[in-house]
Tab-separated table of C-alpha atoms and ligand atoms in Angstrom:
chain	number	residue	atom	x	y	z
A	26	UNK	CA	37.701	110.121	11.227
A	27	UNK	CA	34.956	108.158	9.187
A	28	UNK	CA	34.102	105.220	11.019
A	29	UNK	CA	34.896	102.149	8.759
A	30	UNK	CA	32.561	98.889	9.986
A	31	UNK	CA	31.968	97.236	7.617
A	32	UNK	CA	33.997	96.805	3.973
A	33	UNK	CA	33.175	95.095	0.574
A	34	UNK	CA	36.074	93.837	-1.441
A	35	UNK	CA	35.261	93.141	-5.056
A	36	UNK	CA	37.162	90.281	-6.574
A	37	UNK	CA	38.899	87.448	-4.895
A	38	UNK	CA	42.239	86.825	-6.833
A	39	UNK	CA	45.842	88.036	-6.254
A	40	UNK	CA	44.863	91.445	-4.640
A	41	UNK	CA	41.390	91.003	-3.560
A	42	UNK	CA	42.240	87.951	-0.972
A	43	UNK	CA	45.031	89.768	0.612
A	44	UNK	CA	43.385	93.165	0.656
A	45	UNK	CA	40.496	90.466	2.711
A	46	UNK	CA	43.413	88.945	4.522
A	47	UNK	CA	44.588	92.444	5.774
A	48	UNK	CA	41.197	93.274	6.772
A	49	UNK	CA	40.537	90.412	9.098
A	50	UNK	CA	43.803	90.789	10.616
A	51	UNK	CA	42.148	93.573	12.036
A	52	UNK	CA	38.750	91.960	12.901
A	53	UNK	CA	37.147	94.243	10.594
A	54	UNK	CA	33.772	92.656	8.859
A	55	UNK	CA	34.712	91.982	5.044
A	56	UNK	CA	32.505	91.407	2.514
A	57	UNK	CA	33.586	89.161	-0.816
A	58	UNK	CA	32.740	88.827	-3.974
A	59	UNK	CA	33.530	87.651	-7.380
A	60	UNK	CA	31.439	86.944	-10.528
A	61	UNK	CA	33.521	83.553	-10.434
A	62	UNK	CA	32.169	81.753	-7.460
A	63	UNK	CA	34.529	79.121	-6.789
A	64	UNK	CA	37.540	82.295	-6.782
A	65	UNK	CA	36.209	83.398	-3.168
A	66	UNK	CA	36.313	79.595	-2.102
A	67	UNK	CA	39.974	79.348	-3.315
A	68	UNK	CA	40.458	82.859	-1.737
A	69	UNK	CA	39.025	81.610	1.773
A	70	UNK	CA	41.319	78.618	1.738
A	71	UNK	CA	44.287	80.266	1.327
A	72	UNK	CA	43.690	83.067	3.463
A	73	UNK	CA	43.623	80.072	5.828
A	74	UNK	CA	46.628	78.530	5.040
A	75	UNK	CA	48.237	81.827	5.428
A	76	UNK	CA	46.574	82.580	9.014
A	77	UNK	CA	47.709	78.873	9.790
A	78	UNK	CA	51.123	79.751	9.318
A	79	UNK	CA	50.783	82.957	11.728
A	80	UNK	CA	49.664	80.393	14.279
A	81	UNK	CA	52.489	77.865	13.747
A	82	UNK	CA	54.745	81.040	14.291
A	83	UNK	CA	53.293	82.060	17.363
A	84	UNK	CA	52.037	85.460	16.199
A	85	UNK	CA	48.311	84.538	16.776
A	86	UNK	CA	46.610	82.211	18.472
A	87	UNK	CA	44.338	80.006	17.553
A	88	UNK	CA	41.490	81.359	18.473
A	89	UNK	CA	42.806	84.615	17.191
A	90	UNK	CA	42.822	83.075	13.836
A	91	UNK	CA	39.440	81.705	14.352
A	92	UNK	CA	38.019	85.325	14.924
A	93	UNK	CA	39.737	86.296	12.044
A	94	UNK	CA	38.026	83.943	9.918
A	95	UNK	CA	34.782	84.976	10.948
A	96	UNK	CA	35.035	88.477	9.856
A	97	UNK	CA	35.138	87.426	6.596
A	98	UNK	CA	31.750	87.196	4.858
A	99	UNK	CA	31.452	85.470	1.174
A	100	UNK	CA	28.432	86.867	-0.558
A	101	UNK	CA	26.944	86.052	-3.911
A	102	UNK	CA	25.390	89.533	-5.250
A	103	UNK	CA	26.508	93.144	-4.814
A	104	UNK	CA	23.247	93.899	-3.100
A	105	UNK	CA	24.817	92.331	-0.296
A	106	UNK	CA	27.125	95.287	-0.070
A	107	UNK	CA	24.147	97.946	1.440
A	108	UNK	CA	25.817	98.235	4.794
A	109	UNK	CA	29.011	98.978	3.532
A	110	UNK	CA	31.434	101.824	4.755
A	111	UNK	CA	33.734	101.699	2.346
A	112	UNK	CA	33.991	99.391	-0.906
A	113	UNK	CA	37.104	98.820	-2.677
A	114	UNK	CA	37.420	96.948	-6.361
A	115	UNK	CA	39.949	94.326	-7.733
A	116	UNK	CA	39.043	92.780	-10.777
A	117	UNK	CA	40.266	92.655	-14.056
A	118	UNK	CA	42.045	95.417	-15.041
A	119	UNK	CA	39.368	97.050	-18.417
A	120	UNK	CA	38.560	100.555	-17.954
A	121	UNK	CA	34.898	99.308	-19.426
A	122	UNK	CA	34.411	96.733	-16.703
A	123	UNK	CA	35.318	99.111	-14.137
A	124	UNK	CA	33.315	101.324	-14.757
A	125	UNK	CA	30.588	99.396	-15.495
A	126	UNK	CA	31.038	97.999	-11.696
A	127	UNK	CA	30.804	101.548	-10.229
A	128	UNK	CA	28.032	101.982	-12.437
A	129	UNK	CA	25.953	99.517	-10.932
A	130	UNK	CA	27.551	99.913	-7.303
A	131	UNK	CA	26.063	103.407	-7.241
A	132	UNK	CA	22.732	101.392	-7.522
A	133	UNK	CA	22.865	99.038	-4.693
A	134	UNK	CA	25.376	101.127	-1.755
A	135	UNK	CA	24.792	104.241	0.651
A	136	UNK	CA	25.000	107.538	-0.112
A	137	UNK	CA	27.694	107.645	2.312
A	138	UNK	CA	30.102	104.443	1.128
A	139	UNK	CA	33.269	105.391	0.013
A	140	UNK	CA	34.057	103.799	-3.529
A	141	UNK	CA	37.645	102.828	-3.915
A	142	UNK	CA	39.368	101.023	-6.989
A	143	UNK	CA	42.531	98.789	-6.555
A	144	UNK	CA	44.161	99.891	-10.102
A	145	UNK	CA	47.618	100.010	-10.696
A	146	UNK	CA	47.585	101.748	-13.767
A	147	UNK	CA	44.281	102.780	-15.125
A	148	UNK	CA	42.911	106.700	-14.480
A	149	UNK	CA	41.052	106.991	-11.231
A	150	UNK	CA	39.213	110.078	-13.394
A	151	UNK	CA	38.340	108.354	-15.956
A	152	UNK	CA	36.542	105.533	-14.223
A	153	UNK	CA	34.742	107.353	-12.088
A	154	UNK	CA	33.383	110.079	-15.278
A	155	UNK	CA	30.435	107.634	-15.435
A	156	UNK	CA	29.551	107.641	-11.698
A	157	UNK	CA	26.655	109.961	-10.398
A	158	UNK	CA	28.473	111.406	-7.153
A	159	UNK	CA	32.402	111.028	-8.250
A	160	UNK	CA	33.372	112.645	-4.917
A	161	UNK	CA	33.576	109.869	-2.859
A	162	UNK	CA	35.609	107.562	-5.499
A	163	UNK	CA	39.251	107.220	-5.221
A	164	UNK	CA	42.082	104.706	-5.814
A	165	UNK	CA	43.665	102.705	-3.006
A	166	UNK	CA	46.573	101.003	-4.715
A	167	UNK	CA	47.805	98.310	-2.626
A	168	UNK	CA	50.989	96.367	-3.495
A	169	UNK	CA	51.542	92.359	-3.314
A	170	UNK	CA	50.967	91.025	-1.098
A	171	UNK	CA	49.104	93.057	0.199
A	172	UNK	CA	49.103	91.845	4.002
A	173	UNK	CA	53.259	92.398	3.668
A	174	UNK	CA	53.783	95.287	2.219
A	175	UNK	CA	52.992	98.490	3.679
A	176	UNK	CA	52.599	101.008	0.629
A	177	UNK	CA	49.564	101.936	-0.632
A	178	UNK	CA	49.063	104.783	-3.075
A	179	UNK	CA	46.043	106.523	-1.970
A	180	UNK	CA	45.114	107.975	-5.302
A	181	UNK	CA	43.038	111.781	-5.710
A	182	UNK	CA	41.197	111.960	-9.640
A	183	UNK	CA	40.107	115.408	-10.105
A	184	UNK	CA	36.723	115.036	-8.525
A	185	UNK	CA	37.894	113.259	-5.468
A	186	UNK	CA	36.500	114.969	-2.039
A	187	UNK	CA	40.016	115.764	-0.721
A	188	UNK	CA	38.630	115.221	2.904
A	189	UNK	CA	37.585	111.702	1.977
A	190	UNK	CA	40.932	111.125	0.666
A	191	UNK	CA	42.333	112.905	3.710
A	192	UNK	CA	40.113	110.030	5.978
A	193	UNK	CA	41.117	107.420	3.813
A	194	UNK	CA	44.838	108.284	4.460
A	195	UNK	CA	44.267	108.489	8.576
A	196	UNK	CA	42.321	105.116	8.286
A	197	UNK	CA	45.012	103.124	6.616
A	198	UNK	CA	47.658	104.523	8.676
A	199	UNK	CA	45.422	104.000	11.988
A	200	UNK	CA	43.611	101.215	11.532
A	201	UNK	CA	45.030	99.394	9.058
A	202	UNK	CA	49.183	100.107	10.230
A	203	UNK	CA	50.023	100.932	6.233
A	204	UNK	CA	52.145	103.559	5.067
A	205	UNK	CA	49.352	105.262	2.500
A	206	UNK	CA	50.615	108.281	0.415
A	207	UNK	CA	48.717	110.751	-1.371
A	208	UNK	CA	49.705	110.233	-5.345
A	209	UNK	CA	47.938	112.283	-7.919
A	210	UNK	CA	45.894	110.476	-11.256
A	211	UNK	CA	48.660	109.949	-13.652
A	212	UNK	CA	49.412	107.297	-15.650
A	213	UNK	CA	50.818	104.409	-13.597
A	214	UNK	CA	50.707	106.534	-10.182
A	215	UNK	CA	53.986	106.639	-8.980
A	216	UNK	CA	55.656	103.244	-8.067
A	217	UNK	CA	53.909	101.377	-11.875
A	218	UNK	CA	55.510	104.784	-14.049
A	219	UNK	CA	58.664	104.203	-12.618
A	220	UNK	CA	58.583	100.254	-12.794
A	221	UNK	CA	58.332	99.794	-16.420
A	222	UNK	CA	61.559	100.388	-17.928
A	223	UNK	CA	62.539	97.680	-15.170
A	224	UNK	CA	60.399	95.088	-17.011
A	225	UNK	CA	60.445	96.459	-20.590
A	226	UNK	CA	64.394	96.918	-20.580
A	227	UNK	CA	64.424	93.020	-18.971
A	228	UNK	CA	62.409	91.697	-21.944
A	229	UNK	CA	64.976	93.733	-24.343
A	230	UNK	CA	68.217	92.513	-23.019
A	231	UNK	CA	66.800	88.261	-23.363
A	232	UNK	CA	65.527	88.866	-26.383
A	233	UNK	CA	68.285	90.312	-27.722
A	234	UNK	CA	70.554	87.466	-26.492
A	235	UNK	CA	73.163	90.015	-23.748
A	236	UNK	CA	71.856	87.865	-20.657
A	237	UNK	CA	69.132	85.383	-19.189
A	238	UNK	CA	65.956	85.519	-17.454
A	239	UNK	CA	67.835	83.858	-14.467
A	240	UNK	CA	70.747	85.967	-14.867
A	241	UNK	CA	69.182	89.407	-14.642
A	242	UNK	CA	67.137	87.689	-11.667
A	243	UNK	CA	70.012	86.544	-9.555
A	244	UNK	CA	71.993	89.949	-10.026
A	245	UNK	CA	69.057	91.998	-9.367
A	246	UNK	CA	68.457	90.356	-5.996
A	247	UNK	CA	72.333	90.564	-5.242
A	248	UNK	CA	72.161	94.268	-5.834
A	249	UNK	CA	69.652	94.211	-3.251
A	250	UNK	CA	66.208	94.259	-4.785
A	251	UNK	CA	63.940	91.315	-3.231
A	252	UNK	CA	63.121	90.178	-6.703
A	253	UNK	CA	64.158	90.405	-10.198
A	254	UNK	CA	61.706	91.617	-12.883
A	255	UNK	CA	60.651	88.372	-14.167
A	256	UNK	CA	60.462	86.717	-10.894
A	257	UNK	CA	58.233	90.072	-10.139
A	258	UNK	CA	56.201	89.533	-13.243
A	259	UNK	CA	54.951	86.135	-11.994
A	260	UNK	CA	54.050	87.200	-8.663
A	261	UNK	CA	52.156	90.452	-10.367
A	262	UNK	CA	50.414	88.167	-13.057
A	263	UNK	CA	51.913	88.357	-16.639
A	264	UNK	CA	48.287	89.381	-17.835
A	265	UNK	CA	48.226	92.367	-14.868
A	266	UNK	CA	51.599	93.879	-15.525
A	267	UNK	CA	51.037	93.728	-19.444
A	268	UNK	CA	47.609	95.537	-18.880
A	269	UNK	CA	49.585	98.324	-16.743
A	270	UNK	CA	52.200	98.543	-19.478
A	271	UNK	CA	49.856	99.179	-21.781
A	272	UNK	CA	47.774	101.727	-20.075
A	273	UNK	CA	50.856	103.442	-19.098
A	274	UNK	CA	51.816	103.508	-23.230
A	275	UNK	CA	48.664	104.302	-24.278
A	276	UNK	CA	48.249	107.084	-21.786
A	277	UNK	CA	51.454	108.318	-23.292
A	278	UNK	CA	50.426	108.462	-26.919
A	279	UNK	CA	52.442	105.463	-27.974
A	280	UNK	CA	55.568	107.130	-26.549
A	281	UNK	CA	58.552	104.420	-28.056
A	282	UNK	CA	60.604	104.445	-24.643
A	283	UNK	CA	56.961	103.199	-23.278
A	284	UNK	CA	56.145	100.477	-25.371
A	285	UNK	CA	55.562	96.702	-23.912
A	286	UNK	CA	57.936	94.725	-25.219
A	287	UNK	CA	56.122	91.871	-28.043
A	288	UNK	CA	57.501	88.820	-25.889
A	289	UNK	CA	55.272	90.374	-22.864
A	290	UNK	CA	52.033	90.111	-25.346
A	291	UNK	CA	53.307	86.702	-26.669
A	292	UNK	CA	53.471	85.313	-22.702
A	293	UNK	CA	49.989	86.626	-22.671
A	294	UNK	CA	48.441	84.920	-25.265
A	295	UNK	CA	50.414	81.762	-24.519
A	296	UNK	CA	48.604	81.557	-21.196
A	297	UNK	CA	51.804	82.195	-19.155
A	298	UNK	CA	50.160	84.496	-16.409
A	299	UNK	CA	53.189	83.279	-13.864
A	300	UNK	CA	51.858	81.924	-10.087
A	301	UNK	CA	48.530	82.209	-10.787
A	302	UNK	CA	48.786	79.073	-13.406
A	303	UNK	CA	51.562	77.385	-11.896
A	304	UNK	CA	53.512	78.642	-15.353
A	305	UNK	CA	55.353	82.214	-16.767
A	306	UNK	CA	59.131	82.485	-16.844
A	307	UNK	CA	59.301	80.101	-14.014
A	308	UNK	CA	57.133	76.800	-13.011
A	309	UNK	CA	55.819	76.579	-9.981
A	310	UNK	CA	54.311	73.571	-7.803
B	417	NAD	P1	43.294	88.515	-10.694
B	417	NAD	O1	43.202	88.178	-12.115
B	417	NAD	O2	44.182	87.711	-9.817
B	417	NAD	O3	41.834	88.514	-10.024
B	417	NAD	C1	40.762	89.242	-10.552
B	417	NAD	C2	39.464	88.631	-10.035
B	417	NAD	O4	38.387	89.491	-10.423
B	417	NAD	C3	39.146	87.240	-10.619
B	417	NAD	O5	38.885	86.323	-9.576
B	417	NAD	C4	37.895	87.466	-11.494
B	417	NAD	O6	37.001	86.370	-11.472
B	417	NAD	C5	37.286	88.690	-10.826
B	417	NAD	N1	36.453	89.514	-11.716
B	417	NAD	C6	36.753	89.924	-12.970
B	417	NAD	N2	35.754	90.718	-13.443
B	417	NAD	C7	34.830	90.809	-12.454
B	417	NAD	C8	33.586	91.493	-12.329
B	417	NAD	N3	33.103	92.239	-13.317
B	417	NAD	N4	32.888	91.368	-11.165
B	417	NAD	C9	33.362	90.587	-10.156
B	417	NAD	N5	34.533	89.918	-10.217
B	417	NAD	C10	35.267	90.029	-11.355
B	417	NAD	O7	43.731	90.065	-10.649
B	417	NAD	P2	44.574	90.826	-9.518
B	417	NAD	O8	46.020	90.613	-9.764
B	417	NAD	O9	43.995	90.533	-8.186
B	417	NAD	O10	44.273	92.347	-9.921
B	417	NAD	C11	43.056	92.973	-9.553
B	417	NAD	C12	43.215	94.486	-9.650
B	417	NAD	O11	44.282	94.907	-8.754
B	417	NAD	C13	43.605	94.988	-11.045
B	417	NAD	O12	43.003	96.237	-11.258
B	417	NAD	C14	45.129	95.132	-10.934
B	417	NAD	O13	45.636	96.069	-11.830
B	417	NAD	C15	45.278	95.599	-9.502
B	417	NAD	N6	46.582	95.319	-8.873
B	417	NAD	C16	47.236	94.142	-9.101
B	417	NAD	C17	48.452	93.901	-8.473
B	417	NAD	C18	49.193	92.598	-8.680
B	417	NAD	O14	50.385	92.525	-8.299
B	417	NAD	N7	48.572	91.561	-9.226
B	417	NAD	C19	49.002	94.850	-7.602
B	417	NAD	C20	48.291	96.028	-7.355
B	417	NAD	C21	47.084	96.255	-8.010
């Protein structure tokens, strides 16, 4: 198995802290980084908090918590990233800015990094069609949060090198204690395909005046689900989801059954991204 040392995470909001957070559970040095500076400082604190609360707990000590912290390495520039093993992405998701990202990655990494994008939606192909050596790129698609939950789609575009794929899988499984599974590049991967009609039919049924926001919340978690789709939505990001929803569409030529509801949009535009700012279908403190 590749030995994994040292790892650069790109982006330090919803996905990239915990995907930081999971790494220095392990004591494995992590590398951040995000075009907004003051995002890593917000990502540091609450990756803090969170540790915090595994010491009041009793699952770590302190001074487990302290080593934790340590692994974790803000950094300014993606030049900082030349020791990397392995390098996985979670900005915004824009095709363009992707691979504009892996475009100048290439540049500044080792021959030998392993390039990995966090996308839940967008083709793992398609961003890496502008990269030089497209064999080591692949998608590891984590869910949130990603320090709880133990899926993650390990993603194969059609110029993957199956065997890094293959190492990725052992790693995460190893190392890491996830449950990764091999997915090919469609649209929306497995779990986002199957999750839209869960938001889009949500978004039909309020709008059309059957039932509430708070209604189809409560009875979805009743029937067992941990969340409802709205409640889901603001954990995801409003803007996130809509971006998979319309990849997903898109991807399907405009497909009717696929297409994002216009309340989803309107959220957008209003600013309503859910937890992130404190405001989507629900407020938050
Ligand atoms: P987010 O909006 O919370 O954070 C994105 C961060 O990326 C921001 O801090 C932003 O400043 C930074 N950024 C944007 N462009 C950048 C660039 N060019 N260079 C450096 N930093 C840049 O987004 P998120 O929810 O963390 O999603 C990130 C990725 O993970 C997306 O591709 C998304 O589809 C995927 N994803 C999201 C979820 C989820 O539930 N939110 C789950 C799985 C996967």
């Amino acid at each position: 198995m590749k030995t994994i040392k040292h790892v650069g995470v790109i982006g330090a909001g919803t996905m990239g802290r915990g995907i930081v957070e999971v790494m220095a559970r392990q004591e494995i040095d992590v590398y951040l980084y995000d075009q907004d500076r003051s995002a890593v400082e917000r990502a540091f604190v609450h990756i803090q908090n969170q540790l915090d609360k595994q010491v009041y707990r009793t699952k770590i000590s302190e001074q487990q918590k302290m080593k934790m912290l340590a692994s974790i390495h803000p950094v300014d520039q993606l030049h900082a990233f030349h020791t990397c093993d392995l390098i996985i992405e979670a900005i915004m998701e824009e095709m363009s800015v992707k691979q504009q990202l892996f475009k100048a990655l290439e540049k500044v990494v080792s021959t030998s990094c392993i390039l990995a994008t966090n996308t839940s939606s967008l083709s793992v192909t398609e961003i890496a069609s502008v990269m030089q050596n497209p064999k080591r790129m692949l998608a590891l698609h984590f869910f949130n949060p990603a320090p709880k939950m133990p899926l993650v789609e390990v993603v194969v575009g059609v110029h993957t090198d199956q065997n890094v794929a293959e190492e990725m899988k052992t790693w995460l499984k190893q190392t890491l204690l996830k449950e990764p599974v091999m997915v090919r590049d469609a649209p929306g991967f497995i779990v986002n395909r199957v999750a839209r009609p869960f938001h889009t039919e949500a978004y039909r049924m309020v709008a059309s005046g059957e039932t509430s926001k708070t209604q189809v919340d409560n009875i979805l978690q009743d029937a067992g689900f941990k969340m409802g789709p709205f409640q889901l939505q603001d954990l995801i990001g409003i803007d996130i989801n809509y971006a998979a929803s319309m990849s997903v569409y898109e991807s399907f030529n405009h497909e009717p059954r696929l297409r994002p509801h216009p309340n989803q949009q309107k959220m957008l535009q209003s600013g309503l991204l859910g937890r992130k700012t404190k405001k989507g279908h629900y407020h938050y403190e």
